[in-house]
Short mmCIF file of C-alpha atoms in Angstrom, two decimals:
data_model
loop_
_atom_site.label_atom_id
_atom_site.label_comp_id
_atom_site.label_asym_id
_atom_site.label_seq_id
_atom_site.Cartn_x
_atom_site.Cartn_y
_atom_site.Cartn_z
CA MET A 8 63.36 30.21 -34.46
CA ALA A 9 60.97 29.64 -31.58
CA PHE A 10 63.75 30.78 -29.19
CA LYS A 11 64.17 33.98 -31.21
CA LYS A 12 60.51 34.82 -31.11
CA ARG A 13 60.29 34.20 -27.37
CA ARG A 14 63.42 36.39 -26.82
CA ILE A 15 61.90 39.27 -28.90
CA PHE A 16 58.65 38.94 -26.97
CA ASP A 17 60.57 39.23 -23.63
CA LEU A 18 62.52 42.31 -24.83
CA ARG A 19 59.30 44.03 -25.83
CA GLN A 20 57.88 43.44 -22.40
CA VAL A 21 61.02 44.90 -20.75
CA GLN A 22 60.96 47.98 -22.97
CA ALA A 23 57.31 48.62 -22.27
CA ALA A 24 57.94 48.32 -18.53
CA GLN A 25 60.86 50.83 -18.75
CA GLN A 26 58.81 53.34 -20.71
CA LEU A 27 56.02 53.12 -18.17
CA ALA A 28 58.46 53.68 -15.28
CA ALA A 29 60.01 56.69 -17.08
CA SER A 30 56.69 58.32 -17.72
CA SER A 31 55.73 57.79 -14.14
CA ARG A 32 58.83 59.53 -12.89
CA SER A 33 58.45 62.48 -15.35
CA ASP A 34 54.72 63.03 -14.59
CA PRO A 35 53.91 62.86 -10.86
CA SER A 36 50.19 62.89 -11.67
CA LYS A 37 50.47 59.48 -13.31
CA ARG A 38 52.39 58.02 -10.40
CA SER A 39 50.16 55.51 -8.59
CA ASN A 40 49.65 55.35 -4.89
CA PRO A 41 51.27 52.12 -3.67
CA HIS A 42 48.47 51.64 -1.09
CA SER A 43 45.78 51.84 -3.81
CA LEU A 44 47.56 49.31 -6.05
CA GLN A 45 47.91 46.72 -3.24
CA PRO A 46 44.34 45.14 -3.54
CA ILE A 47 44.61 45.06 -7.32
CA HIS A 48 48.04 43.42 -7.07
CA ARG A 49 46.67 40.80 -4.65
CA PHE A 50 43.71 40.01 -6.88
CA ARG A 51 46.06 39.69 -9.86
CA GLN A 52 48.29 37.39 -7.93
CA PHE A 53 45.32 35.22 -6.92
CA GLY A 54 44.16 35.09 -10.56
CA GLU A 55 47.59 34.05 -11.73
CA TRP A 56 47.79 31.40 -8.99
CA PHE A 57 44.37 29.99 -9.84
CA SER A 58 45.14 29.98 -13.57
CA ASP A 59 48.42 28.15 -13.05
CA ASN A 60 46.76 25.49 -10.87
CA MET A 61 43.88 25.02 -13.26
CA ARG A 62 46.31 24.75 -16.15
CA ASN A 63 48.30 22.10 -14.30
CA TYR A 64 45.06 20.31 -13.36
CA CYS A 65 43.89 20.19 -16.97
CA GLN A 66 47.21 18.88 -18.09
CA THR A 67 47.36 16.06 -15.53
CA THR A 68 43.68 15.11 -14.90
CA SER A 69 42.15 11.96 -16.45
CA LEU A 70 38.87 13.74 -17.27
CA HIS A 71 38.08 13.46 -20.98
CA GLY A 72 38.99 16.48 -23.11
CA PHE A 73 40.49 18.71 -20.36
CA SER A 74 44.09 18.24 -21.49
CA TYR A 75 43.29 19.63 -25.01
CA ILE A 76 42.25 22.98 -23.55
CA THR A 77 45.81 23.93 -22.46
CA ARG A 78 47.93 22.08 -24.99
CA GLN A 79 50.38 24.41 -26.85
CA ASP A 80 51.01 22.08 -29.77
CA ILE A 81 47.50 22.66 -31.23
CA SER A 82 45.94 25.81 -32.61
CA ARG A 83 43.78 28.25 -30.66
CA ASN A 84 40.67 27.24 -32.59
CA GLU A 85 41.20 23.61 -31.64
CA ARG A 86 41.56 24.60 -27.98
CA LEU A 87 38.37 26.64 -28.23
CA PHE A 88 36.58 23.62 -29.80
CA TRP A 89 37.63 21.37 -26.93
CA LEU A 90 36.58 23.98 -24.42
CA ILE A 91 33.05 23.98 -25.84
CA VAL A 92 33.00 20.13 -25.86
CA VAL A 93 34.06 20.09 -22.15
CA ILE A 94 31.41 22.65 -21.21
CA LEU A 95 28.72 20.69 -23.08
CA SER A 96 29.78 17.43 -21.40
CA ILE A 97 29.67 19.06 -17.96
CA SER A 98 26.20 20.51 -18.71
CA THR A 99 24.92 17.21 -20.03
CA SER A 100 26.21 15.38 -16.98
CA ILE A 101 24.49 17.76 -14.59
CA VAL A 102 21.18 17.56 -16.50
CA LEU A 103 21.25 13.71 -16.49
CA VAL A 104 22.10 13.55 -12.76
CA VAL A 105 19.25 15.95 -11.95
CA VAL A 106 16.81 13.91 -14.09
CA SER A 107 17.91 10.66 -12.42
CA TRP A 108 17.41 12.28 -9.02
CA GLN A 109 13.93 13.46 -9.97
CA TRP A 110 12.98 10.00 -11.13
CA ALA A 111 14.11 8.59 -7.83
CA ARG A 112 12.02 11.21 -5.98
CA GLN A 113 8.91 10.53 -8.05
CA THR A 114 9.11 6.78 -7.59
CA PRO A 115 10.83 6.31 -4.20
CA THR A 116 9.64 2.72 -3.88
CA VAL A 117 9.43 -0.26 -6.17
CA THR A 118 7.69 -3.63 -5.88
CA VAL A 119 9.43 -6.60 -7.54
CA ILE A 120 8.98 -10.38 -7.57
CA GLU A 121 11.39 -11.71 -5.02
CA SER A 122 10.56 -15.42 -5.45
CA SER A 123 8.04 -17.60 -7.24
CA HIS A 124 8.85 -20.49 -4.88
CA PHE A 125 7.89 -19.02 -1.53
CA PRO A 126 6.50 -21.77 0.79
CA THR A 127 2.77 -21.49 1.40
CA TRP A 128 3.20 -22.60 5.05
CA ASN A 129 4.71 -19.19 5.67
CA ILE A 130 1.45 -17.54 4.63
CA PRO A 131 -1.60 -17.63 6.94
CA PHE A 132 -4.65 -19.51 5.67
CA PRO A 133 -7.36 -17.04 4.59
CA ALA A 134 -10.48 -16.29 6.58
CA VAL A 135 -13.48 -18.16 5.14
CA THR A 136 -16.74 -16.26 5.75
CA ILE A 137 -19.94 -18.11 4.76
CA CYS A 138 -23.15 -16.13 4.35
CA ASN A 139 -26.48 -17.85 3.66
CA PHE A 140 -28.60 -16.51 0.84
CA ASN A 141 -31.47 -16.60 3.30
CA LYS A 142 -31.15 -13.85 5.93
CA ILE A 143 -34.31 -14.70 7.92
CA SER A 144 -35.14 -18.08 9.32
CA LYS A 145 -38.75 -19.01 8.56
CA LEU A 146 -39.08 -21.04 11.76
CA LYS A 147 -37.77 -18.17 13.91
CA ALA A 148 -39.98 -15.69 12.08
CA ILE A 149 -43.11 -17.80 12.74
CA ASN A 150 -42.25 -18.14 16.45
CA LEU A 151 -41.73 -14.36 16.77
CA LEU A 152 -44.99 -13.68 14.94
CA GLN A 153 -46.74 -15.71 17.60
CA GLN A 154 -44.90 -14.12 20.52
CA MET A 155 -44.75 -10.42 19.54
CA GLN A 156 -47.50 -8.01 20.45
CA VAL A 157 -48.78 -5.24 18.18
CA PRO A 158 -50.14 -1.85 19.27
CA ALA A 159 -53.82 -1.13 19.06
CA GLY A 160 -54.99 -0.36 15.55
CA VAL A 161 -51.99 -2.07 13.91
CA ASN A 162 -52.44 -5.14 11.72
CA ARG A 163 -50.28 -8.16 12.50
CA SER A 164 -49.29 -8.23 8.83
CA GLU A 165 -47.08 -5.26 9.61
CA LEU A 166 -44.78 -7.72 11.38
CA HIS A 167 -43.90 -9.35 8.08
CA SER A 168 -42.83 -5.97 6.68
CA LEU A 169 -40.89 -5.25 9.87
CA PHE A 170 -38.99 -8.55 9.50
CA ASN A 171 -38.14 -7.74 5.87
CA LEU A 172 -36.82 -4.38 7.04
CA THR A 173 -33.91 -6.17 8.68
CA LEU A 174 -32.62 -6.93 5.15
CA LEU A 175 -32.19 -3.19 4.50
CA PRO A 176 -33.33 -3.28 0.87
CA VAL A 177 -31.64 -0.65 -1.22
CA ASP A 178 -34.12 -0.52 -4.12
CA ASN A 179 -36.57 1.90 -2.50
CA MET A 180 -37.10 4.00 0.57
CA ILE A 181 -39.69 3.34 3.31
CA SER A 182 -42.39 5.81 4.26
CA ASN A 183 -42.04 7.61 7.55
CA SER A 184 -45.47 6.42 8.73
CA SER A 185 -44.41 2.78 8.27
CA LEU A 186 -41.20 3.42 10.13
CA GLN A 187 -43.07 5.00 13.01
CA THR A 188 -45.41 1.98 13.11
CA TYR A 189 -42.40 -0.42 13.23
CA ASP A 190 -40.85 1.70 15.99
CA ARG A 191 -44.04 1.42 18.08
CA ILE A 192 -44.02 -2.38 17.60
CA LEU A 193 -40.40 -2.69 18.72
CA LYS A 194 -40.91 -0.42 21.75
CA LEU A 195 -44.00 -2.38 22.80
CA ASN A 196 -41.94 -5.62 22.70
CA ASN A 197 -38.88 -3.97 24.29
CA ILE A 198 -36.45 -4.97 21.55
CA THR A 199 -34.28 -3.07 19.08
CA LEU A 200 -33.80 -3.54 15.35
CA THR A 201 -30.32 -5.02 16.05
CA THR A 202 -31.79 -7.58 18.50
CA LEU A 203 -34.56 -8.48 16.04
CA THR A 204 -32.02 -9.06 13.29
CA SER A 205 -29.99 -11.38 15.54
CA GLN A 206 -33.10 -13.33 16.59
CA LEU A 207 -34.23 -13.86 12.97
CA SER A 208 -30.84 -14.90 11.46
CA PRO A 209 -30.14 -18.61 10.85
CA ASP A 210 -27.71 -20.17 13.29
CA CYS A 211 -24.27 -21.31 12.20
CA ILE A 212 -24.67 -24.67 13.89
CA ASP A 213 -27.76 -25.38 11.75
CA MET A 214 -26.10 -24.30 8.46
CA ILE A 215 -22.75 -26.09 9.02
CA SER A 216 -23.32 -29.68 10.05
CA SER A 217 -19.85 -31.17 9.66
CA CYS A 218 -16.32 -29.78 9.61
CA ILE A 219 -12.93 -31.28 8.68
CA TRP A 220 -9.78 -29.23 9.21
CA LYS A 221 -6.44 -30.64 8.00
CA GLY A 222 -8.03 -34.06 7.56
CA ILE A 223 -9.33 -34.24 11.17
CA ASN A 224 -12.99 -34.09 12.12
CA THR A 225 -13.42 -31.02 14.28
CA ARG A 226 -16.31 -29.37 16.17
CA CYS A 227 -17.72 -26.68 13.93
CA ASP A 228 -18.46 -24.34 16.83
CA SER A 229 -14.74 -24.30 17.66
CA LEU A 230 -13.87 -23.29 14.09
CA PHE A 231 -16.66 -20.93 13.06
CA GLN A 232 -17.92 -17.84 14.85
CA ARG A 233 -20.96 -15.74 14.11
CA ILE A 234 -20.02 -12.21 13.00
CA GLU A 235 -21.85 -9.15 11.72
CA THR A 236 -21.11 -8.16 8.13
CA MET A 237 -22.68 -5.99 5.45
CA GLU A 238 -24.33 -9.16 4.20
CA GLY A 239 -26.03 -9.71 7.55
CA GLN A 240 -24.94 -12.27 10.11
CA CYS A 241 -22.46 -14.79 8.72
CA CYS A 242 -20.29 -17.60 9.94
CA SER A 243 -16.52 -17.02 9.72
CA PHE A 244 -13.55 -19.33 10.01
CA ASN A 245 -10.05 -18.05 10.91
CA TYR A 246 -11.23 -14.46 11.37
CA PHE A 247 -9.12 -12.39 13.80
CA GLY A 248 -10.00 -8.85 12.69
CA GLY A 249 -12.40 -8.01 15.47
CA VAL A 250 -11.38 -6.77 18.91
CA THR A 251 -13.41 -9.64 20.48
CA ASN A 252 -14.58 -13.02 19.22
CA ASN A 253 -17.99 -14.66 19.46
CA PHE A 254 -16.94 -18.19 20.28
CA PRO A 255 -18.76 -19.94 23.22
CA GLU A 256 -16.99 -19.31 26.50
CA LYS A 257 -16.51 -22.98 27.20
CA ILE A 258 -14.31 -23.42 24.11
CA ALA A 259 -12.87 -19.96 23.76
CA TYR A 260 -9.58 -21.14 25.29
CA GLN A 261 -9.12 -23.55 22.38
CA VAL A 262 -9.12 -20.75 19.81
CA PRO A 263 -5.56 -19.91 18.66
CA LYS A 264 -4.15 -16.42 19.09
CA ARG A 265 -2.97 -16.20 15.49
CA PRO A 266 -4.43 -17.28 12.16
CA TYR A 267 -4.20 -20.95 11.15
CA ARG A 268 -1.60 -22.20 8.71
CA VAL A 269 -1.30 -25.34 6.64
CA THR A 270 1.79 -27.29 5.67
CA GLY A 271 0.45 -29.01 2.56
CA CYS A 272 -1.68 -28.55 -0.51
CA GLY A 273 -4.79 -30.28 -1.82
CA TYR A 274 -8.26 -30.55 -0.31
CA PRO A 275 -7.30 -33.12 2.40
CA THR A 276 -4.98 -30.52 4.01
CA GLY A 277 -7.48 -27.65 4.01
CA LEU A 278 -11.01 -26.94 5.20
CA THR A 279 -13.94 -29.18 4.34
CA VAL A 280 -17.49 -28.32 5.49
CA LEU A 281 -20.86 -29.83 4.84
CA LEU A 282 -23.41 -27.06 4.45
CA SER A 283 -27.18 -27.08 4.56
CA PRO A 284 -28.95 -24.11 2.90
CA MET A 285 -32.15 -25.18 4.69
CA ALA A 286 -34.36 -24.47 1.66
CA SER A 287 -37.53 -25.15 3.61
CA ASP A 288 -36.51 -22.44 6.10
CA TYR A 289 -36.20 -19.62 3.53
CA TYR A 290 -38.09 -16.47 4.44
CA GLY A 291 -36.13 -13.39 3.24
CA THR A 292 -33.42 -13.33 0.57
CA PHE A 293 -32.12 -11.27 -2.34
CA PHE A 294 -31.27 -14.38 -4.37
CA SER A 295 -33.42 -16.60 -6.49
CA GLY A 296 -31.65 -19.86 -5.64
CA TYR A 297 -30.50 -21.81 -2.59
CA GLY A 298 -26.93 -21.64 -1.43
CA PHE A 299 -24.22 -19.61 0.18
CA GLN A 300 -21.96 -16.68 -0.55
CA LEU A 301 -18.33 -17.43 0.19
CA LEU A 302 -15.96 -14.57 1.11
CA LEU A 303 -12.19 -15.26 1.14
CA HIS A 304 -10.13 -12.51 2.75
CA ASP A 305 -7.19 -11.82 4.99
CA ALA A 306 -7.70 -12.95 8.54
CA TYR A 307 -7.41 -9.39 9.84
CA ASN A 308 -9.57 -7.71 7.17
CA PHE A 309 -13.23 -6.98 7.59
CA PRO A 310 -15.30 -9.14 5.17
CA ASP A 311 -16.89 -6.92 2.61
CA GLU A 312 -17.28 -6.62 -1.14
CA ASN A 313 -13.46 -6.29 -1.60
CA SER A 314 -13.08 -9.97 -0.64
CA GLU A 315 -12.71 -12.79 -3.09
CA THR A 316 -16.31 -13.84 -3.55
CA LYS A 317 -17.59 -17.23 -4.64
CA VAL A 318 -21.13 -18.70 -4.81
CA VAL A 319 -21.85 -22.31 -3.86
CA THR A 320 -25.27 -23.66 -4.65
CA SER A 321 -27.32 -26.60 -3.33
CA THR A 322 -26.63 -30.24 -4.35
CA ARG A 323 -23.07 -29.40 -5.46
CA GLU A 324 -19.59 -30.36 -4.34
CA SER A 325 -17.38 -27.30 -4.71
CA PHE A 326 -13.55 -27.13 -4.76
CA VAL A 327 -12.09 -23.72 -4.09
CA ARG A 328 -8.38 -23.66 -4.93
CA ILE A 329 -6.39 -20.75 -3.46
CA ASN A 330 -3.16 -19.36 -4.97
CA PRO A 331 -1.82 -17.07 -2.27
CA GLU A 332 0.47 -14.11 -2.93
CA SER A 333 2.47 -12.32 -0.26
CA THR A 334 3.97 -8.85 -0.28
CA TYR A 335 6.44 -7.57 2.34
CA ALA A 336 8.44 -4.40 2.83
CA THR A 337 12.10 -4.13 3.78
CA ASN A 338 13.44 -2.29 6.82
CA ASP A 339 14.60 0.50 4.54
CA ILE A 340 10.92 1.16 3.68
CA ARG A 341 9.99 1.18 7.37
CA ARG A 342 12.65 3.83 8.04
CA MET A 343 11.57 5.93 5.08
CA ASP A 344 9.41 9.02 5.59
CA LEU A 345 5.69 8.32 5.26
CA SER A 346 5.23 10.90 2.54
CA LEU A 347 7.83 9.08 0.39
CA ARG A 348 6.89 5.43 0.89
CA ASN A 349 3.15 6.17 0.68
CA CYS A 350 2.04 3.04 2.58
CA LEU A 351 1.34 1.96 6.14
CA PHE A 352 2.26 -1.00 8.23
CA GLY A 353 -0.43 -2.79 10.22
CA SER A 354 0.65 -1.36 13.60
CA GLU A 355 1.20 2.25 12.51
CA ARG A 356 -2.43 3.41 12.79
CA GLU A 357 -5.03 2.49 15.33
CA MET A 358 -8.45 1.38 14.13
CA ARG A 359 -11.81 1.54 15.88
CA GLY A 360 -13.19 -1.93 16.55
CA LEU A 361 -10.57 -3.66 14.37
CA LYS A 362 -7.22 -5.07 15.50
CA ARG A 363 -4.93 -4.04 12.68
CA TYR A 364 -4.66 -1.36 10.05
CA SER A 365 -5.18 -2.29 6.40
CA PHE A 366 -6.43 -0.38 3.41
CA ILE A 367 -9.63 -2.44 3.41
CA ASN A 368 -10.22 -1.78 7.11
CA CYS A 369 -9.47 1.93 6.70
CA MET A 370 -11.95 2.32 3.81
CA PHE A 371 -14.56 0.42 5.88
CA GLU A 372 -14.02 2.75 8.84
CA CYS A 373 -14.06 5.78 6.54
CA ARG A 374 -17.47 4.88 5.20
CA VAL A 375 -18.76 4.18 8.66
CA VAL A 376 -17.65 7.66 9.74
CA MET A 377 -19.52 9.10 6.75
CA ILE A 378 -22.68 7.23 7.81
CA LEU A 379 -22.19 8.55 11.33
CA ASP A 380 -22.01 12.10 10.00
CA LEU A 381 -24.99 11.48 7.75
CA CYS A 382 -27.25 9.66 10.17
CA GLY A 383 -25.92 10.50 13.63
CA CYS A 384 -25.56 6.74 14.35
CA ILE A 385 -23.46 3.76 13.32
CA PRO A 386 -24.77 0.57 11.59
CA PRO A 387 -25.39 -2.54 13.75
CA TYR A 388 -22.59 -4.49 12.04
CA VAL A 389 -19.93 -2.08 13.39
CA HIS A 390 -18.21 -2.74 16.70
CA ASN A 391 -19.32 -0.23 19.30
CA ASN A 392 -17.90 0.32 22.73
CA GLY A 393 -21.02 2.21 23.81
CA SER A 394 -19.76 5.68 22.81
CA PHE A 395 -21.92 5.88 19.64
CA LYS A 396 -25.60 5.51 19.02
CA VAL A 397 -26.60 2.40 17.07
CA CYS A 398 -28.97 3.02 14.21
CA ASP A 399 -32.53 1.88 14.89
CA VAL A 400 -35.69 1.47 12.86
CA LEU A 401 -36.27 5.24 12.50
CA ASP A 402 -32.85 5.52 10.91
CA ALA A 403 -33.61 2.81 8.33
CA ASN A 404 -33.82 5.17 5.34
CA CYS A 405 -30.51 6.72 6.29
CA MET A 406 -28.92 3.27 6.68
CA ILE A 407 -30.19 2.36 3.19
CA GLN A 408 -28.38 5.46 1.86
CA GLY A 409 -25.34 4.36 3.81
CA LYS A 410 -25.53 0.91 2.29
CA ARG A 411 -25.46 2.57 -1.15
CA LEU A 412 -22.46 4.58 0.07
CA PHE A 413 -20.47 1.36 0.39
CA SER A 414 -20.86 0.79 -3.35
CA HIS A 415 -18.80 3.93 -4.15
CA ALA A 416 -15.07 3.44 -4.45
CA LEU A 417 -14.47 6.95 -3.11
CA ALA A 418 -17.44 6.96 -0.76
CA ASN A 419 -19.12 10.01 -2.24
CA LEU A 420 -22.90 10.30 -2.24
CA ASN A 421 -23.05 13.43 -4.39
CA ILE A 422 -21.90 11.86 -7.64
CA SER A 423 -23.37 9.32 -10.02
CA LEU A 424 -22.04 5.80 -9.95
CA SER A 425 -21.42 5.98 -13.68
CA ILE A 426 -18.92 8.83 -13.30
CA VAL A 427 -15.32 7.82 -12.68
CA ARG A 428 -13.41 10.29 -10.57
CA GLU A 429 -9.73 11.02 -10.92
CA THR A 430 -7.86 11.88 -7.78
CA ASN A 431 -4.24 12.45 -6.82
CA SER A 432 -4.76 11.34 -3.23
CA PHE A 433 -6.22 8.34 -1.51
CA PRO A 434 -9.72 8.77 -0.05
CA CYS A 435 -10.03 9.42 3.69
CA GLY A 436 -6.22 9.33 4.04
CA CYS A 437 -6.26 5.53 3.62
CA LEU A 438 -2.88 4.50 2.32
CA PRO A 439 -2.10 1.12 0.78
CA ASP A 440 -0.60 -1.71 2.83
CA CYS A 441 3.16 -2.03 3.00
CA GLN A 442 2.69 -5.72 3.79
CA SER A 443 -0.30 -7.83 2.70
CA ASN A 444 -1.53 -11.23 1.65
CA HIS A 445 -3.72 -11.67 -1.38
CA TYR A 446 -5.71 -14.82 -2.02
CA VAL A 447 -6.47 -15.51 -5.67
CA SER A 448 -8.97 -18.28 -5.99
CA GLU A 449 -10.53 -20.60 -8.56
CA SER A 450 -13.52 -22.85 -8.05
CA THR A 451 -14.87 -25.91 -9.74
CA MET A 452 -17.94 -27.88 -8.83
CA GLY A 453 -19.83 -31.03 -9.63
CA ARG A 454 -23.11 -32.63 -8.72
CA LEU A 455 -23.15 -34.02 -5.16
CA ASP A 456 -24.35 -37.58 -4.56
CA VAL A 457 -26.65 -36.92 -1.61
CA SER A 458 -27.12 -40.67 -0.99
CA TYR A 459 -23.55 -40.77 0.25
CA PHE A 460 -24.68 -39.04 3.43
CA ALA A 461 -28.03 -40.73 3.76
CA ASN A 462 -26.87 -43.74 5.88
CA ARG A 463 -24.28 -41.88 7.93
CA PRO A 464 -24.82 -41.43 11.71
CA GLY A 465 -26.59 -38.19 12.57
CA SER A 466 -27.60 -37.50 8.96
CA SER A 467 -30.87 -35.84 8.10
CA ASN A 468 -33.16 -36.08 5.11
CA ASP A 469 -31.90 -32.79 3.69
CA THR A 470 -31.35 -33.25 -0.07
CA ASP A 471 -30.04 -29.74 -0.74
CA ARG A 472 -26.67 -30.12 0.95
CA ILE A 473 -23.38 -28.63 -0.24
CA LEU A 474 -19.93 -30.12 0.23
CA LEU A 475 -17.32 -27.36 0.19
CA HIS A 476 -13.49 -27.77 0.09
CA VAL A 477 -11.17 -24.75 0.53
CA PHE A 478 -7.46 -25.42 0.20
CA PHE A 479 -4.10 -24.20 -1.15
CA SER A 480 -3.49 -25.48 -4.64
CA ASP A 481 0.33 -25.57 -4.47
CA LEU A 482 3.15 -25.81 -1.96
CA MET A 483 4.81 -22.77 -3.49
CA SER A 484 3.57 -19.20 -4.03
CA THR A 485 4.72 -15.87 -5.35
CA ARG A 486 6.33 -13.41 -2.95
CA TYR A 487 6.77 -9.72 -3.72
CA ARG A 488 9.24 -7.33 -2.14
CA THR A 489 8.67 -3.61 -1.74
CA ASP A 490 12.02 -1.82 -1.51
CA ILE A 491 13.37 1.69 -2.00
CA PHE A 492 14.04 2.58 -5.61
CA GLN A 493 17.52 3.87 -4.86
CA ASN A 494 19.59 3.59 -1.72
CA TRP A 495 22.88 5.40 -1.20
CA LEU A 496 24.84 2.67 -2.94
CA SER A 497 22.59 2.41 -6.03
CA ALA A 498 22.47 6.21 -6.23
CA LEU A 499 26.26 6.36 -6.11
CA ALA A 500 26.44 3.76 -8.83
CA SER A 501 23.88 5.55 -10.98
CA PHE A 502 25.39 9.00 -10.69
CA GLY A 503 28.91 7.64 -10.99
CA GLY A 504 27.93 5.69 -14.12
CA LEU A 505 26.50 8.79 -15.78
CA LEU A 506 29.44 10.98 -14.90
CA GLY A 507 31.97 8.27 -15.84
CA LEU A 508 30.25 7.62 -19.19
CA ILE A 509 30.27 11.24 -20.32
CA MET A 510 33.34 12.73 -18.59
CA GLY A 511 35.40 9.85 -17.24
CA PHE A 512 34.66 11.16 -13.74
CA SER A 513 35.65 9.17 -10.67
CA ILE A 514 36.30 9.77 -6.97
CA VAL A 515 40.05 10.05 -7.74
CA THR A 516 39.46 12.88 -10.21
CA ALA A 517 37.42 14.72 -7.62
CA PHE A 518 40.29 14.36 -5.16
CA GLU A 519 42.68 15.60 -7.88
CA PHE A 520 40.62 18.81 -8.18
CA LEU A 521 40.74 19.36 -4.41
CA TYR A 522 44.43 18.53 -4.39
CA PHE A 523 45.35 21.21 -6.93
CA LEU A 524 43.28 23.84 -5.12
CA THR A 525 44.34 23.08 -1.56
CA PHE A 526 47.05 20.57 -0.86
CA ARG A 527 49.40 21.46 -3.67
CA PRO A 528 49.60 25.18 -2.83
CA ILE A 529 50.23 24.23 0.79
CA PHE A 530 53.01 21.83 -0.22
CA ASN A 531 54.50 24.49 -2.58
CA TYR A 532 54.49 27.03 0.28
CA ILE A 533 56.19 24.57 2.63
CA ASN A 534 58.82 23.55 0.04
CA ARG A 535 59.47 27.07 -1.43
CA ASP A 536 62.98 27.19 0.13
#
C-alpha cells in the first residue's frame, strides 16, 4: 500500500510538470528567461543540499533528541514536539554557559586554604615594635629646661607647654599666639620641632636592658633600632620597611639583609627582652599606667594602628604567642591583567621612603600625601629625601588635623567618624596584597618576681620591670593560595559539563557537525563518478 501511494504521488508530480511545460509553450508570455531563473535555481539547489546534510546529521549524531526530528516512523506532531525540545535545550545550554562565564568574570580570583601544616620556618618572624607609654624623658626635659634660652618677655613655663606640644595632642587646637611664642623659642635655640622631639624621647638602650634571641644573649643595640612612628619614637626589632636603618655604624654590618626566621616554637626559640618603663622618668604620656605598647607587624610594613597591638604593663611577665598565616599567589595570578586580579605584588609599585609595596604602606603614603596637600609639609615621622618641607611648630594645628586623618579608614576629613561609607573602589588606588603574612597573636601574663633580677650582675633597683616573650606557638601554620577562578582547563570542563548534561554535547559531535557541512560534500564531489 505504501508503494502504491508513493507511486501515485510520483505520477502527480510528473503530470503537473507536463502541464506546466505545455502552458509555457502555448503562452510565450509565461515562458521564463533561463538567465533569470539561474540564481533561483542555485539557491534552491543550495537549500536542498543543506537540508539533506542536516537531515543526515540529525539521523547520525549522538546529540540528544536530534534523531527524532527527522524520523519517518513517528507522526508530524511528535517531530514538532521534539523540535521544540531541542530548541529549548540549545537555548538553556547557551544561557547556562553565559551565566557561568559571567560568574567567572565577576570573581576572577579565589583564595583557598592550601595547607594547615605549612612550616613556620618558611614564614619570616614579625617585626616587634615597642613604644613606651612615656614619650618625654623627665631627665632630658629637666636638662633642656636648664640649657634652653627664652626670648625677652616670655616666661620659662612656656617651655613645659612646648615640650608637651611634641606629643601632638588631638583633643584640642593650640592658639596661634602660643605657636608663635614656641616658634620664637625654637629659633632662638636654633632647633626644630623634630630635633626637640628626638632629644626628649627616651633611649632604647635605657628601656631595653637585656635581650635573648633564639636562646642566646644578644646585644640589644644590634637587634633594636630607633624608628619614627605615629606613636612617637619607638624601638623596633626585625624591621626592614625603611629605605635606611638606624643601627650604629660600628654594628651595621652585623644586621641581616632579610628578616629573621625561627626554626622552632615556644618562648626559648623566640625573642625575650627585659624592659624598664622607667616610671620615675615619666613626663608626658597619654596613658594612666606604666608600660609599653607592643606592635606586631610584617617586617616590611610601617608600624601603625593596623598592626597587632598588645599592652604590657609594669611588674608583669608577658607571653605573646603568634599564630602566623601566609598567603601567596600563583604565577597565573601574576600573568593576569591587573584589572582582573585586583591585587598587587610587593615589587609592582614603588613607594616613597618604604622598600616594598603593601596595602598598609600604600594607605600610610596616601594619608601622608593628604597631609602634604592640607598643610604643605610632611610629618616628622615620614622619610624625607629633602624634597619636601618638614612640618614645624607653626604647622602643629594642621598636623593635629592630620593625626585625626589617620583615624579614618578612607582618609576623608569631610565626614563624621560615625558615618560608614560604601565604596566600590579602594581608596587612593591602594589594592590589596597578592602575597602577605598575617600574625595573629594571643597574650597571657603573670606577676613578675622582681627579686629574681635583684642579685644578677648589672641589675638596678628598678622594681617596675617587664619580662616579655614573643614567639611562634606552633611548628605548623595555615597557608592560603590565591589562584584564578577558572583557567582554560576548568573552563573547558565547566562548559563541557553543562553542554554534555543537557544535550550530550562533546568535541566529537562538534566535529560531526563540521564534517557534514564541509568534508562530506567534498568527499561526495570527489567520489561522484
